């Protein structure tokens, strides 16, 4: 399988996983950069025929360049890039280390961003995904221009996650599995942060030293990706 074909499949599966976890509906999108190129595989803009990401297979993914211009529009060539394609393209420009960008409006992480509530490493498995509480980009508008995409990429900096305050989050990673599982891990920690805040009790935060130990103990993303694929009804998780 070519890299691009494999990435079409992975990006489609990311959408299916995110939908199964309730992190996206018809909005929200994952993308992947085809290594060594300026080509980006991304979910198309929603339309009467592009509905829940749960129902979109690899053949429905589209290809854009780093200016967000459509290169391949899917079957019939009629699908269009998401309005917020610049979230993806400008992060790829700013971060050569990033191969996948996931953007969601996932409820708990978004609400934590609205409240300015720190998302902290309080649960042992997802803690391994969090180096620091995610930075916040205080802007709820659609990221529908390259300028806004650059501003968001600047707020993200070298981090794994960023709040789009009042809007959603981005999760980035070297690969599709990492960025997608990362979004799920962030949501678990955000749920914990919100619940802890409602009790008024300060949670016990896992220390950087303990996180380093945990990183050597817990499995990588592959097992969690396979589990989430199973939840999404995907037969072959490889
Ligand atoms: Zn959005």
mmCIF file of C-alpha atoms and ligand atoms in Angstrom:
data_model
loop_
_atom_site.group_PDB
_atom_site.id
_atom_site.type_symbol
_atom_site.label_atom_id
_atom_site.label_comp_id
_atom_site.label_asym_id
_atom_site.label_seq_id
_atom_site.Cartn_x
_atom_site.Cartn_y
_atom_site.Cartn_z
ATOM 1 C CA UNK A 1 0.000 0.000 0.000
ATOM 2 C CA UNK A 2 1.423 3.427 -0.875
ATOM 3 C CA UNK A 3 1.965 5.937 1.912
ATOM 4 C CA UNK A 4 -0.862 8.111 0.603
ATOM 5 C CA UNK A 5 -3.300 5.219 0.324
ATOM 6 C CA UNK A 6 -2.424 4.063 3.796
ATOM 7 C CA UNK A 7 -2.892 7.587 5.151
ATOM 8 C CA UNK A 8 -6.314 7.857 3.472
ATOM 9 C CA UNK A 9 -7.301 4.749 5.381
ATOM 10 C CA UNK A 10 -5.815 5.973 8.660
ATOM 11 C CA UNK A 11 -7.423 9.433 8.425
ATOM 12 C CA UNK A 12 -10.807 7.850 7.634
ATOM 13 C CA UNK A 13 -10.387 5.524 10.597
ATOM 14 C CA UNK A 14 -9.421 8.454 12.815
ATOM 15 C CA UNK A 15 -12.751 10.063 11.926
ATOM 16 C CA UNK A 16 -14.593 6.831 12.677
ATOM 17 C CA UNK A 17 -12.819 6.444 16.027
ATOM 18 C CA UNK A 18 -13.425 10.069 17.022
ATOM 19 C CA UNK A 19 -17.113 9.710 16.121
ATOM 20 C CA UNK A 20 -17.417 6.446 18.094
ATOM 21 C CA UNK A 21 -15.921 8.192 21.121
ATOM 22 C CA UNK A 22 -18.356 11.100 20.746
ATOM 23 C CA UNK A 23 -15.542 13.583 20.132
ATOM 24 C CA UNK A 24 -16.765 14.671 16.678
ATOM 25 C CA UNK A 25 -20.060 14.607 14.797
ATOM 26 C CA UNK A 26 -20.390 16.064 11.311
ATOM 27 C CA UNK A 27 -17.931 18.758 12.375
ATOM 28 C CA UNK A 28 -14.324 18.157 13.373
ATOM 29 C CA UNK A 29 -11.609 16.724 11.169
ATOM 30 C CA UNK A 30 -8.398 14.770 11.107
ATOM 31 C CA UNK A 31 -5.626 15.098 8.536
ATOM 32 C CA UNK A 32 -2.232 13.650 7.740
ATOM 33 C CA UNK A 33 0.725 14.993 5.813
ATOM 34 C CA UNK A 34 2.023 12.650 3.131
ATOM 35 C CA UNK A 35 5.695 12.295 4.152
ATOM 36 C CA UNK A 36 8.162 14.157 1.974
ATOM 37 C CA UNK A 37 5.426 16.068 0.117
ATOM 38 C CA UNK A 38 3.223 19.157 0.472
ATOM 39 C CA UNK A 39 0.152 16.947 0.132
ATOM 40 C CA UNK A 40 -2.303 16.627 2.990
ATOM 41 C CA UNK A 41 -5.032 13.988 3.324
ATOM 42 C CA UNK A 42 -8.054 15.480 5.089
ATOM 43 C CA UNK A 43 -11.733 14.823 5.674
ATOM 44 C CA UNK A 44 -13.885 16.858 3.253
ATOM 45 C CA UNK A 45 -16.142 19.732 4.291
ATOM 46 C CA UNK A 46 -19.517 18.563 5.533
ATOM 47 C CA UNK A 47 -22.373 18.746 3.030
ATOM 48 C CA UNK A 48 -25.621 16.894 2.343
ATOM 49 C CA UNK A 49 -23.493 13.958 1.161
ATOM 50 C CA UNK A 50 -20.610 14.370 3.637
ATOM 51 C CA UNK A 51 -22.211 13.711 6.989
ATOM 52 C CA UNK A 52 -20.894 12.025 10.136
ATOM 53 C CA UNK A 53 -17.242 11.134 9.943
ATOM 54 C CA UNK A 54 -18.402 7.682 11.083
ATOM 55 C CA UNK A 55 -19.646 6.985 7.563
ATOM 56 C CA UNK A 56 -16.680 8.248 5.528
ATOM 57 C CA UNK A 57 -14.255 5.689 4.117
ATOM 58 C CA UNK A 58 -10.786 6.225 2.640
ATOM 59 C CA UNK A 59 -12.187 6.927 -0.832
ATOM 60 C CA UNK A 60 -14.007 9.990 0.551
ATOM 61 C CA UNK A 61 -10.864 11.651 1.906
ATOM 62 C CA UNK A 62 -9.595 14.576 -0.158
ATOM 63 C CA UNK A 63 -6.112 15.927 -0.881
ATOM 64 C CA UNK A 64 -5.082 19.571 -0.403
ATOM 65 C CA UNK A 65 -1.761 21.379 -0.653
ATOM 66 C CA UNK A 66 -0.165 23.464 2.097
ATOM 67 C CA UNK A 67 -2.065 26.541 0.842
ATOM 68 C CA UNK A 68 -5.306 24.668 1.501
ATOM 69 C CA UNK A 69 -6.027 24.354 -2.239
ATOM 70 C CA UNK A 70 -7.933 21.311 -3.365
ATOM 71 C CA UNK A 71 -5.823 18.831 -5.349
ATOM 72 C CA UNK A 72 -8.188 15.852 -5.352
ATOM 73 C CA UNK A 73 -11.829 16.172 -4.417
ATOM 74 C CA UNK A 74 -12.914 12.612 -3.868
ATOM 75 C CA UNK A 75 -15.404 10.625 -5.990
ATOM 76 C CA UNK A 76 -16.810 12.954 -8.647
ATOM 77 C CA UNK A 77 -14.387 15.677 -7.564
ATOM 78 C CA UNK A 78 -17.177 17.603 -5.874
ATOM 79 C CA UNK A 79 -16.055 17.506 -2.247
ATOM 80 C CA UNK A 80 -14.417 20.607 -0.822
ATOM 81 C CA UNK A 81 -11.815 21.280 1.899
ATOM 82 C CA UNK A 82 -13.162 22.079 5.371
ATOM 83 C CA UNK A 83 -13.550 25.817 6.014
ATOM 84 C CA UNK A 84 -10.912 25.367 8.715
ATOM 85 C CA UNK A 85 -8.379 23.586 6.518
ATOM 86 C CA UNK A 86 -5.872 26.265 7.599
ATOM 87 C CA UNK A 87 -5.736 24.732 11.084
ATOM 88 C CA UNK A 88 -4.040 21.797 9.408
ATOM 89 C CA UNK A 89 -1.933 23.472 6.747
ATOM 90 C CA UNK A 90 -0.451 26.169 8.969
ATOM 91 C CA UNK A 91 0.415 23.712 11.744
ATOM 92 C CA UNK A 92 2.182 21.517 9.153
ATOM 93 C CA UNK A 93 4.115 24.572 7.942
ATOM 94 C CA UNK A 94 5.119 25.533 11.479
ATOM 95 C CA UNK A 95 5.835 22.024 12.778
ATOM 96 C CA UNK A 96 7.966 19.751 10.580
ATOM 97 C CA UNK A 97 7.722 17.115 13.334
ATOM 98 C CA UNK A 98 3.929 16.876 13.016
ATOM 99 C CA UNK A 99 2.428 14.311 10.641
ATOM 100 C CA UNK A 100 -1.174 14.419 11.846
ATOM 101 C CA UNK A 101 -3.530 17.139 13.082
ATOM 102 C CA UNK A 102 -6.864 16.410 14.749
ATOM 103 C CA UNK A 103 -9.383 19.205 15.364
ATOM 104 C CA UNK A 104 -12.497 18.545 17.446
ATOM 105 C CA UNK A 105 -15.127 20.375 19.452
ATOM 106 C CA UNK A 106 -14.967 17.653 22.123
ATOM 107 C CA UNK A 107 -17.104 18.698 25.034
ATOM 108 C CA UNK A 108 -15.043 18.371 28.200
ATOM 109 C CA UNK A 109 -11.719 19.659 26.868
ATOM 110 C CA UNK A 110 -13.509 22.553 25.172
ATOM 111 C CA UNK A 111 -15.373 23.442 28.361
ATOM 112 C CA UNK A 112 -12.151 23.283 30.391
ATOM 113 C CA UNK A 113 -10.688 25.747 27.896
ATOM 114 C CA UNK A 114 -13.697 28.052 28.243
ATOM 115 C CA UNK A 115 -13.316 28.025 32.024
ATOM 116 C CA UNK A 116 -9.540 28.394 31.922
ATOM 117 C CA UNK A 117 -9.442 25.252 34.036
ATOM 118 C CA UNK A 118 -6.040 23.565 33.856
ATOM 119 C CA UNK A 119 -6.063 20.044 32.418
ATOM 120 C CA UNK A 120 -3.575 18.178 34.570
ATOM 121 C CA UNK A 121 -2.062 14.685 34.661
ATOM 122 C CA UNK A 122 -4.216 13.085 37.359
ATOM 123 C CA UNK A 123 -4.920 9.654 35.775
ATOM 124 C CA UNK A 124 -2.064 7.265 35.175
ATOM 125 C CA UNK A 125 -2.583 6.212 31.533
ATOM 126 C CA UNK A 126 -3.629 9.519 29.908
ATOM 127 C CA UNK A 127 -1.050 11.353 32.031
ATOM 128 C CA UNK A 128 1.622 9.890 29.773
ATOM 129 C CA UNK A 129 0.250 12.087 26.957
ATOM 130 C CA UNK A 130 0.405 15.358 28.846
ATOM 131 C CA UNK A 131 3.666 17.221 29.327
ATOM 132 C CA UNK A 132 2.063 20.494 30.369
ATOM 133 C CA UNK A 133 -1.452 21.862 30.664
ATOM 134 C CA UNK A 134 -2.348 22.814 27.082
ATOM 135 C CA UNK A 135 -1.864 26.415 25.962
ATOM 136 C CA UNK A 136 -4.921 28.485 25.108
ATOM 137 C CA UNK A 137 -5.578 30.455 21.945
ATOM 138 C CA UNK A 138 -8.229 32.919 23.101
ATOM 139 C CA UNK A 139 -10.223 33.041 19.892
ATOM 140 C CA UNK A 140 -13.509 31.253 19.142
ATOM 141 C CA UNK A 141 -13.831 32.225 15.460
ATOM 142 C CA UNK A 142 -13.540 29.775 12.577
ATOM 143 C CA UNK A 143 -9.939 29.342 11.466
ATOM 144 C CA UNK A 144 -10.819 30.056 7.851
ATOM 145 C CA UNK A 145 -7.782 32.078 6.737
ATOM 146 C CA UNK A 146 -4.044 31.308 6.633
ATOM 147 C CA UNK A 147 -3.461 34.244 9.017
ATOM 148 C CA UNK A 148 -5.719 32.736 11.667
ATOM 149 C CA UNK A 149 -4.094 29.351 11.104
ATOM 150 C CA UNK A 150 -0.666 30.888 11.699
ATOM 151 C CA UNK A 151 -1.883 32.565 14.897
ATOM 152 C CA UNK A 152 -3.209 29.232 16.169
ATOM 153 C CA UNK A 153 0.021 27.454 15.220
ATOM 154 C CA UNK A 154 1.895 30.152 17.158
ATOM 155 C CA UNK A 155 -0.233 29.518 20.252
ATOM 156 C CA UNK A 156 0.290 25.757 19.922
ATOM 157 C CA UNK A 157 4.055 26.276 19.746
ATOM 158 C CA UNK A 158 5.880 23.005 20.290
ATOM 159 C CA UNK A 159 3.068 21.430 22.334
ATOM 160 C CA UNK A 160 0.848 18.434 21.644
ATOM 161 C CA UNK A 161 -2.503 20.131 22.372
ATOM 162 C CA UNK A 162 -4.000 23.629 22.216
ATOM 163 C CA UNK A 163 -7.372 25.035 23.290
ATOM 164 C CA UNK A 164 -9.260 27.094 20.751
ATOM 165 C CA UNK A 165 -11.097 28.880 23.546
ATOM 166 C CA UNK A 166 -14.854 28.753 23.116
ATOM 167 C CA UNK A 167 -14.474 26.503 20.078
ATOM 168 C CA UNK A 168 -12.544 23.254 20.556
ATOM 169 C CA UNK A 169 -9.058 21.801 20.603
ATOM 170 C CA UNK A 170 -6.271 20.580 18.372
ATOM 171 C CA UNK A 171 -4.252 17.438 19.034
ATOM 172 C CA UNK A 172 -1.127 16.875 16.973
ATOM 173 C CA UNK A 173 1.327 14.031 16.671
ATOM 174 C CA UNK A 174 3.918 12.373 14.548
ATOM 175 C CA UNK A 175 1.300 9.930 13.298
ATOM 176 C CA UNK A 176 -2.465 9.510 13.006
ATOM 177 C CA UNK A 177 -2.756 7.004 15.833
ATOM 178 C CA UNK A 178 -0.838 9.218 18.249
ATOM 179 C CA UNK A 179 -2.818 12.412 17.534
ATOM 180 C CA UNK A 180 -6.175 10.598 17.596
ATOM 181 C CA UNK A 181 -5.519 8.638 20.783
ATOM 182 C CA UNK A 182 -4.113 11.875 22.222
ATOM 183 C CA UNK A 183 -7.457 13.635 21.705
ATOM 184 C CA UNK A 184 -9.175 10.795 23.583
ATOM 185 C CA UNK A 185 -6.629 10.940 26.410
ATOM 186 C CA UNK A 186 -7.044 14.723 26.674
ATOM 187 C CA UNK A 187 -10.800 14.269 26.990
ATOM 188 C CA UNK A 188 -10.369 11.785 29.846
ATOM 189 C CA UNK A 189 -8.140 14.245 31.708
ATOM 190 C CA UNK A 190 -10.531 17.119 30.983
ATOM 191 C CA UNK A 191 -13.453 15.090 32.367
ATOM 192 C CA UNK A 192 -11.387 14.432 35.487
ATOM 193 C CA UNK A 193 -10.518 18.137 35.795
ATOM 194 C CA UNK A 194 -14.167 19.194 35.526
ATOM 195 C CA UNK A 195 -15.350 16.578 37.989
ATOM 196 C CA UNK A 196 -12.571 17.438 40.445
ATOM 197 C CA UNK A 197 -13.374 21.148 40.165
ATOM 198 C CA UNK A 198 -17.038 20.447 40.952
ATOM 199 C CA UNK A 199 -16.007 18.813 44.249
ATOM 200 C CA UNK A 200 -13.948 21.810 45.274
ATOM 201 C CA UNK A 201 -11.137 19.458 46.286
ATOM 202 C CA UNK A 202 -7.698 19.960 44.799
ATOM 203 C CA UNK A 203 -6.707 16.768 42.939
ATOM 204 C CA UNK A 204 -3.438 14.962 43.547
ATOM 205 C CA UNK A 205 -1.398 15.607 40.390
ATOM 206 C CA UNK A 206 0.991 12.951 39.055
ATOM 207 C CA UNK A 207 4.549 14.296 39.177
ATOM 208 C CA UNK A 208 6.876 14.550 36.150
ATOM 209 C CA UNK A 209 9.070 11.877 37.748
ATOM 210 C CA UNK A 210 6.096 9.527 38.083
ATOM 211 C CA UNK A 211 5.024 10.271 34.507
ATOM 212 C CA UNK A 212 8.517 9.331 33.307
ATOM 213 C CA UNK A 213 8.160 6.018 35.146
ATOM 214 C CA UNK A 214 4.672 5.465 33.727
ATOM 215 C CA UNK A 215 5.954 6.079 30.183
ATOM 216 C CA UNK A 216 8.214 3.095 30.678
ATOM 217 C CA UNK A 217 5.370 0.993 32.048
ATOM 218 C CA UNK A 218 2.264 1.610 29.950
ATOM 219 C CA UNK A 219 1.967 0.314 26.402
ATOM 220 C CA UNK A 220 2.312 2.648 23.425
ATOM 221 C CA UNK A 221 -0.600 3.921 21.388
ATOM 222 C CA UNK A 222 -1.038 0.780 19.262
ATOM 223 C CA UNK A 223 -3.114 -1.150 21.795
ATOM 224 C CA UNK A 224 -5.352 1.799 22.555
ATOM 225 C CA UNK A 225 -5.766 2.545 18.848
ATOM 226 C CA UNK A 226 -6.747 -1.082 18.228
ATOM 227 C CA UNK A 227 -9.250 -0.940 21.089
ATOM 228 C CA UNK A 228 -10.791 2.302 19.865
ATOM 229 C CA UNK A 229 -10.969 0.860 16.325
ATOM 230 C CA UNK A 230 -12.855 -2.099 17.730
ATOM 231 C CA UNK A 231 -15.270 0.263 19.505
ATOM 232 C CA UNK A 232 -15.798 1.988 16.160
ATOM 233 C CA UNK A 233 -16.611 -1.327 14.493
ATOM 234 C CA UNK A 234 -13.456 -1.344 12.384
ATOM 235 C CA UNK A 235 -12.448 -4.927 11.687
ATOM 236 C CA UNK A 236 -8.801 -4.542 10.801
ATOM 237 C CA UNK A 237 -6.964 -2.238 13.204
ATOM 238 C CA UNK A 238 -3.510 -2.445 11.652
HETATM 239 ZN ZN1 LIG B 1 -13.813 23.927 14.561
#
